[in-house]
Coordinates of C-alpha atoms in Angstrom, one line a residue:
Chain A
M1 CA 12.4 -76.5 113.1
V2 CA 10.6 -73.3 112.2
P3 CA 7.1 -74.4 111.3
D4 CA 6.4 -73.9 107.7
T5 CA 4.1 -71.1 106.8
P6 CA 1.4 -73.1 105.1
L7 CA 1.1 -75.3 108.3
R8 CA 0.8 -72.2 110.5
L9 CA -1.9 -70.7 108.2
A10 CA -3.7 -74.1 108.2
A11 CA -3.8 -73.9 112.0
V12 CA -5.1 -70.3 111.9
Q13 CA -7.8 -71.4 109.4
K14 CA -8.9 -74.4 111.5
A15 CA -9.1 -72.2 114.7
L16 CA -11.3 -69.7 112.9
E17 CA -13.6 -72.4 111.5
D18 CA -13.8 -74.7 114.5
I19 CA -13.6 -72.3 117.5
V20 CA -14.5 -68.7 116.4
A21 CA -17.2 -69.3 113.7
P22 CA -19.5 -71.4 115.9
V23 CA -19.7 -68.7 118.7
L24 CA -20.5 -65.8 116.4
P25 CA -24.1 -64.6 117.1
P26 CA -26.5 -65.6 114.3
D27 CA -27.3 -62.0 113.6
A28 CA -23.7 -60.8 113.3
D29 CA -24.0 -60.8 109.5
F30 CA -21.1 -58.5 108.9
A31 CA -18.7 -60.4 111.1
R32 CA -19.8 -63.7 109.6
E33 CA -19.2 -62.3 106.1
Q34 CA -15.7 -61.0 107.1
L35 CA -14.8 -64.3 108.7
A36 CA -15.8 -66.2 105.5
L37 CA -13.6 -63.9 103.5
I38 CA -10.7 -64.3 105.9
V39 CA -11.0 -68.1 105.7
R40 CA -11.1 -68.1 101.9
S41 CA -8.2 -65.7 101.7
L42 CA -6.2 -67.9 104.1
A43 CA -7.0 -71.0 102.0
L44 CA -5.8 -69.1 98.8
V45 CA -2.6 -67.8 100.4
R46 CA -1.7 -71.3 101.7
K47 CA -2.1 -72.6 98.2
Q48 CA -0.1 -69.8 96.6
I49 CA 2.8 -69.6 99.1
P50 CA 4.9 -72.5 97.8
Q51 CA 4.8 -71.0 94.3
E52 CA 5.0 -67.3 95.2
Y53 CA 8.7 -66.9 94.7
A54 CA 8.6 -68.8 91.5
F55 CA 5.8 -66.5 90.3
H56 CA 8.0 -63.5 90.9
V57 CA 11.0 -65.0 89.1
H58 CA 8.8 -66.0 86.3
D59 CA 7.5 -62.4 86.1
A60 CA 11.1 -61.2 86.1
H61 CA 12.1 -63.3 83.1
D62 CA 8.8 -62.8 81.3
F63 CA 8.8 -59.1 81.7
S64 CA 12.5 -58.7 80.8
A65 CA 11.9 -60.6 77.6
F66 CA 8.7 -58.7 76.9
G67 CA 10.5 -55.4 77.7
S68 CA 13.3 -56.4 75.3
E69 CA 10.7 -57.0 72.5
V70 CA 9.2 -53.6 73.2
A71 CA 12.6 -52.0 73.2
A72 CA 13.4 -53.6 69.9
C73 CA 10.5 -51.9 68.4
L74 CA 11.6 -48.4 69.5
P75 CA 13.8 -46.2 67.4
D76 CA 17.4 -46.1 68.8
A77 CA 17.1 -42.5 69.7
H78 CA 13.8 -42.7 71.4
P79 CA 14.0 -40.9 74.8
V80 CA 12.4 -43.8 76.7
R81 CA 14.7 -46.5 75.3
G82 CA 17.6 -45.9 77.7
E83 CA 15.3 -46.0 80.8
L84 CA 13.6 -49.2 79.6
T85 CA 16.9 -50.9 78.9
Q86 CA 18.2 -50.0 82.3
A87 CA 15.1 -51.4 84.0
I88 CA 15.5 -54.7 82.1
E89 CA 19.1 -54.9 83.1
D90 CA 18.3 -54.2 86.7
V91 CA 15.8 -57.2 86.8
R92 CA 18.2 -59.5 85.0
A93 CA 21.0 -58.7 87.5
I94 CA 18.8 -59.9 90.3
A95 CA 16.6 -62.7 89.0
P96 CA 18.1 -66.2 89.4
P97 CA 18.3 -68.2 86.2
V98 CA 16.5 -71.2 87.7
V99 CA 14.0 -71.4 90.5
P100 CA 14.1 -74.5 92.6
D101 CA 10.9 -76.3 93.3
R102 CA 10.3 -75.0 96.9
T103 CA 8.5 -78.1 98.1
A104 CA 11.2 -80.4 96.6
L105 CA 13.9 -78.2 98.2
E106 CA 12.1 -78.3 101.6
Q107 CA 11.8 -82.1 101.4
A108 CA 15.4 -82.5 100.4
V109 CA 16.7 -80.3 103.2
R110 CA 14.5 -82.2 105.7
A111 CA 15.9 -85.5 104.5
L112 CA 19.4 -84.1 104.8
R113 CA 18.7 -83.0 108.4
G114 CA 17.4 -86.5 109.1
A115 CA 20.5 -88.1 107.6
I116 CA 22.7 -85.8 109.8
E117 CA 20.7 -86.6 112.9
T118 CA 21.0 -90.3 112.2
A119 CA 24.7 -90.0 111.6
V120 CA 25.3 -88.0 114.8
Q121 CA 23.1 -90.4 116.8
Q122 CA 25.0 -93.5 115.5
A123 CA 28.4 -91.8 115.8
G124 CA 27.5 -90.8 119.4
E125 CA 27.5 -94.4 120.4
D126 CA 31.2 -94.4 120.2
A127 CA 32.8 -92.0 122.7
A128 CA 35.9 -91.2 120.5
T129 CA 33.7 -90.3 117.5
L130 CA 31.4 -88.3 119.7
R131 CA 34.3 -86.3 121.0
A132 CA 35.2 -85.3 117.5
I133 CA 31.7 -84.7 116.2
G134 CA 30.2 -83.1 119.4
P135 CA 31.8 -79.6 119.1
V136 CA 30.9 -79.4 115.4
V137 CA 27.3 -80.2 116.1
L138 CA 27.0 -77.9 119.1
E139 CA 28.6 -75.0 117.2
H140 CA 26.2 -75.5 114.3
T141 CA 23.3 -75.7 116.7
R142 CA 24.4 -72.4 118.3
R143 CA 24.7 -70.8 114.8
Q144 CA 21.4 -72.2 113.5
T145 CA 19.6 -71.4 116.7
L146 CA 20.7 -67.7 116.5
L147 CA 18.9 -67.5 113.1
E148 CA 15.9 -69.3 114.3
R149 CA 15.6 -67.3 117.5
A150 CA 15.8 -64.1 115.4
W151 CA 13.2 -65.6 113.0
V152 CA 10.6 -66.1 115.8
A153 CA 11.7 -63.2 118.2
D154 CA 8.3 -61.6 117.9
T155 CA 6.7 -64.5 119.8
G156 CA 8.2 -63.1 123.0
F157 CA 9.6 -66.4 124.1
D158 CA 13.3 -65.3 124.0
R159 CA 15.1 -64.4 127.1
D160 CA 17.2 -61.8 125.4
P161 CA 15.5 -60.5 122.2
A162 CA 17.5 -57.3 122.2
S163 CA 20.7 -59.2 121.6
L164 CA 19.3 -60.9 118.4
P165 CA 20.4 -59.7 115.0
L166 CA 17.8 -59.1 112.3
P167 CA 17.2 -62.3 110.3
E168 CA 18.1 -60.5 107.1
T169 CA 21.6 -59.9 108.3
I170 CA 22.2 -63.6 108.5
L171 CA 20.1 -64.7 105.5
Y172 CA 21.9 -62.5 103.0
S173 CA 25.6 -62.4 102.4
A174 CA 27.4 -59.1 103.1
G175 CA 26.7 -56.6 100.3
E176 CA 23.9 -58.7 98.8
T177 CA 20.5 -57.1 98.5
P178 CA 17.7 -58.9 100.3
R179 CA 15.4 -60.4 97.8
Chain B
M15 CA 37.4 -90.8 134.2
T16 CA 36.2 -87.5 132.9
E17 CA 36.6 -86.7 129.2
R18 CA 36.0 -83.4 127.6
F19 CA 35.6 -81.9 124.2
G20 CA 35.3 -78.3 123.0
G21 CA 37.6 -75.5 122.1
D22 CA 38.4 -72.1 123.5
S23 CA 37.0 -71.7 127.0
R24 CA 34.0 -73.9 126.3
V25 CA 34.2 -77.3 127.8
V26 CA 31.7 -80.1 127.7
Q27 CA 31.8 -82.9 130.1
L28 CA 31.5 -86.2 128.3
C29 CA 31.3 -89.8 129.3
P30 CA 32.4 -89.5 132.9
D31 CA 31.4 -93.1 133.5
H32 CA 31.1 -95.6 130.6
A33 CA 29.7 -98.2 132.9
R34 CA 26.8 -95.8 133.6
H35 CA 26.5 -95.2 129.8
R36 CA 26.2 -98.9 129.2
A37 CA 23.6 -99.1 131.9
A38 CA 21.5 -96.6 130.1
D39 CA 19.1 -99.2 128.8
P40 CA 16.8 -97.4 126.4
N41 CA 14.0 -100.0 127.0
D42 CA 13.8 -99.1 130.7
Q43 CA 10.6 -97.1 130.8
D44 CA 7.9 -96.1 133.2
P45 CA 5.3 -98.8 132.4
T46 CA 2.2 -96.5 132.5
L47 CA 3.9 -93.9 130.3
A48 CA 5.2 -96.6 127.9
H49 CA 1.6 -97.9 127.6
M50 CA 0.4 -94.4 126.8
L51 CA 3.0 -94.0 124.1
D52 CA 2.1 -97.3 122.6
G53 CA -1.5 -96.0 122.4
R54 CA -0.4 -92.8 120.7
A55 CA 1.2 -94.7 117.8
A56 CA -2.1 -96.3 117.1
K57 CA -3.9 -93.0 116.9
L58 CA -1.6 -91.5 114.2
A59 CA -3.8 -92.7 111.4
S60 CA -6.9 -91.0 112.8
S61 CA -8.8 -88.5 110.7
D62 CA -9.0 -84.8 111.5
Y63 CA -9.9 -83.9 115.1
H64 CA -12.5 -81.2 115.6
P65 CA -13.4 -79.6 118.9
V66 CA -16.4 -81.1 120.6
A67 CA -19.5 -79.1 120.1
I68 CA -21.0 -77.5 123.2
D69 CA -24.4 -79.2 122.8
D70 CA -22.7 -82.5 122.2
I71 CA -20.6 -82.4 125.4
T72 CA -23.6 -81.1 127.4
E73 CA -25.6 -84.1 126.3
R74 CA -22.7 -86.5 127.1
L75 CA -22.3 -85.0 130.6
T76 CA -26.0 -85.1 131.3
R77 CA -26.1 -88.8 130.4
L78 CA -23.1 -89.5 132.6
F79 CA -24.5 -87.8 135.7
A80 CA -28.0 -89.2 135.1
Q81 CA -26.7 -92.7 135.1
N82 CA -24.0 -92.4 137.7
L83 CA -25.3 -89.7 140.1
H84 CA -29.0 -89.1 139.9
P85 CA -31.6 -89.5 137.1
A86 CA -32.6 -85.9 137.5
A87 CA -29.1 -84.5 137.3
K88 CA -28.9 -81.4 135.0
V89 CA -25.9 -79.9 133.3
S90 CA -26.1 -76.2 132.3
G91 CA -24.0 -73.2 131.4
L92 CA -21.3 -75.2 129.7
R93 CA -18.5 -73.1 128.2
R94 CA -15.0 -73.8 126.8
L95 CA -12.1 -72.7 129.1
A96 CA -9.2 -70.9 127.6
G97 CA -5.7 -72.4 127.7
G98 CA -5.1 -76.1 127.8
A99 CA -2.6 -76.9 125.1
S100 CA -3.1 -80.6 125.6
K101 CA -6.7 -81.1 126.8
E102 CA -10.2 -79.8 125.9
Q103 CA -11.5 -78.1 129.0
F104 CA -15.0 -77.0 129.8
L105 CA -16.6 -75.3 132.8
F106 CA -20.2 -76.2 133.6
T107 CA -22.8 -76.2 136.4
L108 CA -24.2 -79.4 137.8
D109 CA -27.6 -79.5 139.6
A110 CA -28.9 -82.7 141.1
P111 CA -31.2 -83.5 144.0
C112 CA -28.5 -85.4 145.8
I113 CA -26.1 -82.4 146.0
E114 CA -26.6 -79.2 148.0
G115 CA -27.5 -76.4 145.6
S116 CA -25.5 -76.5 142.4
E117 CA -21.8 -77.2 141.8
Q118 CA -19.4 -75.8 139.3
L119 CA -17.2 -78.5 137.7
V120 CA -14.5 -78.7 135.0
V121 CA -14.2 -81.5 132.5
R122 CA -10.8 -82.3 130.9
M123 CA -10.8 -84.5 127.9
D124 CA -8.1 -85.8 125.6
P125 CA -8.0 -84.8 121.9
T126 CA -6.6 -87.3 119.4
D127 CA -3.1 -86.1 119.9
G128 CA -1.1 -83.2 121.4
V129 CA 2.2 -82.4 123.0
L130 CA 2.3 -85.6 124.9
E131 CA 0.2 -88.7 125.7
T132 CA -0.7 -88.7 129.4
S133 CA -3.0 -90.7 131.6
R134 CA -6.2 -89.3 133.1
Q135 CA -6.3 -92.3 135.4
R136 CA -3.0 -91.3 136.8
E137 CA -3.9 -87.6 137.0
F138 CA -7.1 -88.5 138.8
E139 CA -5.3 -90.7 141.3
I140 CA -2.7 -88.1 142.2
L141 CA -5.4 -85.5 142.7
E142 CA -7.1 -87.8 145.1
A143 CA -3.8 -88.4 146.9
M144 CA -3.0 -84.7 147.2
Q145 CA -6.2 -83.8 149.0
G146 CA -5.1 -82.1 152.2
V147 CA -1.5 -82.1 151.2
V148 CA -1.6 -79.0 148.9
P149 CA -4.5 -77.1 147.4
V150 CA -5.8 -79.0 144.3
P151 CA -9.1 -79.4 142.6
R152 CA -11.2 -82.2 144.0
P153 CA -11.5 -85.1 141.5
R154 CA -15.1 -86.0 141.0
F155 CA -15.4 -88.5 138.1
L156 CA -13.0 -90.5 136.0
D157 CA -13.9 -91.7 132.5
H158 CA -10.6 -93.3 131.6
E159 CA -12.0 -95.3 128.7
G160 CA -14.1 -92.5 127.3
T161 CA -17.3 -94.5 127.8
W162 CA -19.4 -91.4 128.6
L163 CA -17.3 -88.5 127.3
G164 CA -16.3 -90.1 124.0
A165 CA -12.6 -89.7 124.9
S166 CA -10.6 -90.3 128.0
G167 CA -11.4 -87.6 130.5
M168 CA -12.1 -86.6 134.0
I169 CA -14.2 -84.2 136.0
T170 CA -13.0 -82.1 138.9
S171 CA -14.2 -79.2 141.0
F172 CA -13.8 -75.7 139.7
E173 CA -11.4 -73.8 141.9
Q174 CA -11.6 -70.0 142.2
G175 CA -8.5 -68.0 141.4
S176 CA -6.4 -66.6 138.6
T177 CA -3.1 -67.5 137.0
K178 CA -2.2 -63.8 136.7
P179 CA -2.7 -60.6 138.8
P180 CA -5.6 -58.4 137.8
Q181 CA -4.8 -56.3 134.8
A182 CA -1.4 -58.0 134.3
G183 CA -0.4 -59.4 130.9
A184 CA 0.4 -63.0 130.2
G185 CA 1.2 -65.0 127.1
V186 CA -0.3 -68.4 126.3
S187 CA 0.0 -71.2 128.8
G188 CA 1.0 -68.8 131.5
L189 CA 4.3 -67.9 129.8
G190 CA 5.3 -64.3 130.4
T191 CA 3.0 -63.6 133.3
G192 CA 3.6 -60.1 134.5
F193 CA 4.2 -59.8 138.3
T194 CA 5.1 -56.7 140.2
P195 CA 7.6 -57.0 143.1
Q196 CA 4.7 -57.0 145.5
W197 CA 3.1 -60.0 143.8
R198 CA 6.5 -61.8 143.8
E199 CA 6.8 -61.2 147.6
R200 CA 3.4 -62.7 148.1
L201 CA 3.7 -65.7 145.8
G202 CA 7.3 -66.6 145.9
P203 CA 7.4 -68.0 149.5
Q204 CA 4.2 -70.0 148.9
F205 CA 5.6 -71.4 145.7
L206 CA 8.6 -72.8 147.6
R207 CA 6.5 -74.1 150.5
L208 CA 4.1 -75.9 148.2
M209 CA 6.8 -77.5 146.2
A210 CA 8.4 -78.6 149.4
A211 CA 5.1 -80.0 150.6
I212 CA 4.7 -82.0 147.4
H213 CA 8.2 -83.3 147.8
R214 CA 7.5 -84.3 151.5
F215 CA 4.5 -86.4 150.4
D216 CA 5.0 -90.1 151.4
F217 CA 4.3 -91.6 148.0
R218 CA 5.3 -95.1 149.2
A219 CA 2.7 -95.1 152.0
A220 CA 0.1 -93.7 149.6
G221 CA 0.3 -96.9 147.5
L222 CA -0.3 -95.1 144.2
R223 CA -1.4 -97.8 141.8
H224 CA -0.4 -96.2 138.6
F225 CA 2.9 -94.7 139.6
A226 CA 6.1 -96.8 139.2
I227 CA 8.9 -96.2 141.7
P228 CA 12.2 -96.0 139.8
D229 CA 14.4 -97.4 142.5
A230 CA 15.9 -100.4 140.8
D231 CA 19.3 -98.6 140.9
P232 CA 20.3 -95.0 141.8
F233 CA 20.3 -94.0 138.1
Q234 CA 16.9 -95.4 137.1
A235 CA 15.0 -92.2 137.9
A236 CA 17.1 -90.2 135.5
R237 CA 17.4 -93.0 133.0
Q238 CA 13.6 -93.5 132.6
R239 CA 13.2 -89.7 132.0
V240 CA 15.8 -89.7 129.3
N241 CA 14.1 -92.8 127.8
L242 CA 10.7 -91.1 127.9
W243 CA 11.7 -87.9 126.1
A244 CA 14.0 -89.8 123.7
R245 CA 11.0 -91.9 122.7
V246 CA 8.6 -88.9 122.5
W247 CA 11.2 -87.3 120.2
R248 CA 11.8 -90.4 118.0
E249 CA 8.1 -91.1 117.6
G250 CA 6.7 -87.6 117.3
A251 CA 9.3 -85.2 116.0
Y252 CA 8.1 -82.9 113.2
A253 CA 11.6 -82.3 111.8
P254 CA 15.0 -83.6 112.6
I255 CA 17.4 -81.6 114.8
P256 CA 21.0 -83.0 114.5
G257 CA 22.0 -81.4 117.9
F258 CA 19.3 -83.5 119.6
A259 CA 21.3 -86.7 119.2
V260 CA 24.4 -85.1 120.9
V261 CA 22.3 -83.9 123.8
E262 CA 20.8 -87.4 124.2
S263 CA 24.3 -88.9 124.2
W264 CA 25.4 -86.4 126.8
L265 CA 22.4 -87.1 129.0
R266 CA 22.9 -90.9 128.8
S267 CA 26.6 -90.4 129.7
N268 CA 25.9 -88.1 132.6
L269 CA 23.0 -89.8 134.4
P270 CA 23.0 -88.6 138.0
A271 CA 22.3 -90.9 140.9
A272 CA 19.1 -89.8 142.7
R273 CA 19.8 -88.8 146.3
E274 CA 16.2 -89.2 147.3
L275 CA 13.1 -90.0 145.4
V276 CA 10.1 -87.7 145.8
L277 CA 6.7 -87.1 144.2
V278 CA 7.6 -84.8 141.3
H279 CA 4.8 -82.5 140.0
G280 CA 6.4 -82.3 136.6
D281 CA 5.0 -79.0 135.5
F282 CA 5.5 -76.8 138.6
R283 CA 5.7 -73.2 137.4
T284 CA 3.9 -69.9 137.1
G285 CA 0.8 -70.5 135.0
N286 CA 0.0 -73.8 136.7
Y287 CA -1.3 -72.4 140.0
L288 CA -4.3 -70.3 140.8
F289 CA -4.2 -67.5 143.4
D290 CA -6.7 -65.1 145.0
G291 CA -6.5 -61.7 143.3
D292 CA -7.0 -59.9 146.6
S293 CA -5.2 -61.9 149.2
G294 CA -2.5 -63.4 147.0
E295 CA -3.1 -66.9 148.5
I296 CA -2.5 -69.8 146.2
T297 CA -5.8 -71.6 145.9
A298 CA -4.9 -74.5 143.6
I299 CA -2.0 -76.2 142.0
L300 CA -3.1 -77.5 138.5
D301 CA -1.9 -79.7 135.7
W302 CA -0.7 -82.8 137.4
E303 CA -0.6 -84.9 134.2
L304 CA 3.2 -85.0 134.3
A305 CA 3.4 -86.1 137.9
H306 CA 5.7 -89.0 138.7
V307 CA 8.1 -90.3 141.2
G308 CA 11.6 -89.1 140.6
D309 CA 14.5 -86.9 141.6
Y310 CA 13.6 -83.7 143.5
H311 CA 16.1 -81.8 141.3
E312 CA 13.6 -82.3 138.4
D313 CA 10.9 -79.9 139.7
L314 CA 13.6 -77.4 140.6
A315 CA 15.1 -77.6 137.1
W316 CA 11.7 -77.3 135.5
S317 CA 11.1 -74.0 137.4
L318 CA 14.4 -72.8 136.0
V319 CA 13.6 -73.5 132.3
E320 CA 14.1 -70.0 131.0
I321 CA 10.9 -69.7 128.9
F322 CA 9.0 -70.0 132.2
G323 CA 10.8 -67.1 133.7
A324 CA 11.3 -63.4 133.1
R325 CA 13.5 -60.5 134.0
D326 CA 12.8 -58.1 136.8
E327 CA 13.0 -54.3 136.9
Q328 CA 16.8 -54.5 137.3
G329 CA 17.2 -57.0 134.5
R330 CA 17.8 -60.0 136.7
Y331 CA 16.5 -63.3 135.5
L332 CA 13.8 -64.6 137.8
C333 CA 12.8 -68.3 137.7
S334 CA 9.0 -68.7 137.1
N335 CA 9.1 -64.9 137.3
L336 CA 9.1 -65.1 141.1
M337 CA 12.7 -65.1 142.4
T338 CA 16.3 -65.2 141.5
V339 CA 17.9 -68.6 140.9
E340 CA 20.0 -68.4 144.0
D341 CA 17.0 -67.3 146.1
F342 CA 15.0 -70.2 144.7
I343 CA 17.7 -72.8 145.3
G344 CA 18.6 -71.4 148.7
G345 CA 14.9 -71.2 149.7
Y346 CA 14.3 -74.7 148.7
E347 CA 17.3 -76.0 150.7
R348 CA 16.1 -74.1 153.8
E349 CA 12.5 -75.3 153.3
T350 CA 13.4 -79.0 152.9
G351 CA 16.8 -79.5 154.5
R352 CA 17.9 -81.1 151.2
I353 CA 21.1 -80.2 149.4
V354 CA 20.7 -79.1 145.8
D355 CA 23.5 -80.6 143.8
R356 CA 24.5 -78.1 141.0
D357 CA 25.7 -80.8 138.6
T358 CA 22.4 -82.8 139.0
L359 CA 20.5 -79.6 138.6
R360 CA 22.4 -78.8 135.4
F361 CA 21.7 -82.3 134.1
Y362 CA 17.9 -81.9 134.7
R363 CA 17.9 -78.4 133.2
I364 CA 19.4 -79.8 130.0
L365 CA 17.1 -82.8 130.1
L366 CA 14.0 -80.7 130.7
S367 CA 14.7 -78.1 128.1
W368 CA 15.3 -81.0 125.8
S369 CA 12.0 -82.5 126.8
V370 CA 10.1 -79.3 126.0
V371 CA 11.7 -79.3 122.6
A372 CA 10.5 -82.9 122.1
M373 CA 7.0 -82.0 123.3
A374 CA 6.9 -78.8 121.1
S375 CA 7.9 -80.8 118.1
S376 CA 5.4 -83.5 118.9
G377 CA 2.7 -80.9 119.2
L378 CA 3.7 -79.6 115.8
T379 CA 3.2 -83.1 114.3
A380 CA -0.2 -83.3 116.0
A381 CA -1.1 -79.9 114.3
A382 CA 0.2 -81.0 111.0
N383 CA -1.9 -84.2 111.3
R384 CA -4.9 -82.0 112.4
H385 CA -5.2 -84.1 115.5
N386 CA -5.8 -81.4 118.1
H387 CA -8.4 -78.8 119.1
Q388 CA -5.7 -76.2 119.4
D389 CA -3.6 -76.6 116.3
I390 CA -3.0 -72.8 116.4
L391 CA -1.6 -73.0 119.9
L392 CA 0.6 -75.9 119.1
T393 CA 2.1 -74.2 116.1
W394 CA 2.7 -71.1 118.2
L395 CA 4.2 -73.0 121.1
S396 CA 6.5 -74.9 118.8
M397 CA 8.5 -71.7 118.5
V398 CA 9.8 -72.1 122.1
T399 CA 12.1 -74.6 120.5
H400 CA 14.7 -72.0 119.4
P401 CA 15.3 -70.2 122.7
L402 CA 15.4 -73.7 124.4
L403 CA 18.0 -75.0 122.0
D404 CA 20.0 -71.9 122.8
E405 CA 19.6 -72.6 126.5
I406 CA 20.7 -76.3 126.1
T407 CA 23.7 -75.3 124.0
R408 CA 24.8 -72.7 126.6
L409 CA 24.4 -75.2 129.5
M410 CA 26.3 -77.9 127.7
L411 CA 29.1 -75.5 126.8
E412 CA 29.3 -74.3 130.4
E413 CA 32.1 -75.4 132.7
K414 CA 30.8 -78.2 134.8
A415 CA 29.6 -76.6 138.0
A416 CA 32.2 -76.7 140.8

C-alpha cells in the first residue's frame, strides 16, 4: 500500500497552496514567484508521471529506428557507422517491445489484491482452509513488507533500517540491469 | 483445543476456541463509535476540504463568545498549531469583561475526514471527568453540532509545556522524539504513574454518558475493538492488503477475556503529553479522542507499538522511547498491583498495530478524496504501514508466550 506518487505530489501541492501561500508576507515577491513556479512544476510532474516510462520507451524505439535510417545513409566504411550501430543495439537490447498502460496496470493489480483479500477473508471463515492459507499469506506479507519497508525507509519509521536491502536488489532479478 | 499452522520454527496459534470465534459477532459495536462511522460514510461524497482561513475562524469564535459568554468578548492573536493529524487546531487569546485578564485557549475542529471519525462530545466529556485525576486541558466550550464553528469542535485551555526536550529532534505526531537518559529518568516514572492513575479512575461512578461499558461478557471489550478496526478498514481502506484478513481471523479466534475493565486513554504515548522543559514535570495529557472503557492491556500494548518507540544508546528497544519493555511491564504491575498477561498483551499488540494500519489507510483515502487539511501529513503517515505489517507478522509468527 505504498501511496502512489501522483497522490503524494497532489498532497504536497495542496499544502503549499492552502497552508504555505496564505502566510507568505505580501511583499515577499521572490518567494511568492518561486512558490508559484513550484506549484506549477508539481502540477506538470503529476500529469507526466503516469506516462513518463512510456515516453522513455517511445524514445528508445523512435530513436533506434531513426538511428537505423541515419546508419543506412552512411557508407559501409564510414568510421562512425560501427559506433552508431552499437548504440542502436544497446537500446534495442534494453527497451521492452510493448509498454503497458501504467494506470491500467495499477488498476488491475489493485483489483487483484482486492480479489485475494476477499478470497482470504472468506476462506478464513473455515478453520481448515485458514490453516492451509494462513502460512502462505503471512509469508507473502513478510516478503512484500520487506520491499515496502525498504521503499519507504527514508521516512525514519522503521525500527531497523540498517537491516533493509536496497529496493533495487528486490525489484530487479539477479544480473538484470536496473531500468 | 489449540490448533497451529506454520512451518519451521514459526508457529501461529489459531482457533483455540471455536465457540469464542462464533461469539465474535461483527455487529457488536460501541454505539457512539458506530454512530460516528455511520456519519463518516455520509461525508464521503463531500467536495474538497480546505483549511479554515484565520479571519474566518476568528470571526466564528468572536460570534460564539459574544453570544455565549459576553457581548464584548474579543478574540485575537489566532494562529494555527502544528501537528494534529486529525483535527484543525488553533491557539488564540480571549478577552472578556467577565474573565480576569485574558485567557489563552485552543480550538479543535473536525475536517471533513481523516484517520478516524471520533466524537468531540465524548472527548469533551472525558476531559471534564479527568479534572483532578491527571493533568489535562480544561474543557471550556463544546460545539458538537458545529453551530458556531462550522464543524464539530471544542475549545479547551491552552496548557504550557512541550512534547520534546529543548533542542531535541522529533518527527511528525511525536514519532521519533529524542530523549537523553536524563530525560527518560525524569519522564518514565511519571508516564507509568499517570497511566496507572487513568486506569484507577472509577468510570462507573463517573456516569459517563457517551461511553459504553463492554461488560456483556468477558470477551466483549476485545470483540468491540476488533469490530471497530475491521469496520474502519472495510469502509476506509485505500488499497487491499490480503494479510489483513488473516490477521482479522486470528484476532477473532483469539479474543482474550478482560480481567478488569478500566478507562483506556487509547493514544497514551510519547508525543501526546506535554512536560515542562526545566523541571521535566508532565503538565498535560492530550489527545483523548480514542478514550474508551476497555482492557488495561490495551494502553500497555499501544505504548509498545514499535513506531512509537526508539532504540537507546546501547541499541535496546525502548517503548515510547522511555524504558525497556520489561521495565515498562514490571513498573506497571508494581504501580497498579495488576498482572500483565503476556498472551493478552500480544493479542492487543497485534490488534493495535493492525488498527494503526487501518487508520493510516483510512487517512490515505481521506487525502485521495482531498477531505483533510493535512493531506501531506496523511500521505506521509500512511508509510508507517510497512513497519507495522512487519511487526504484526513477527508477532503472529512468534511462539505463543509461555
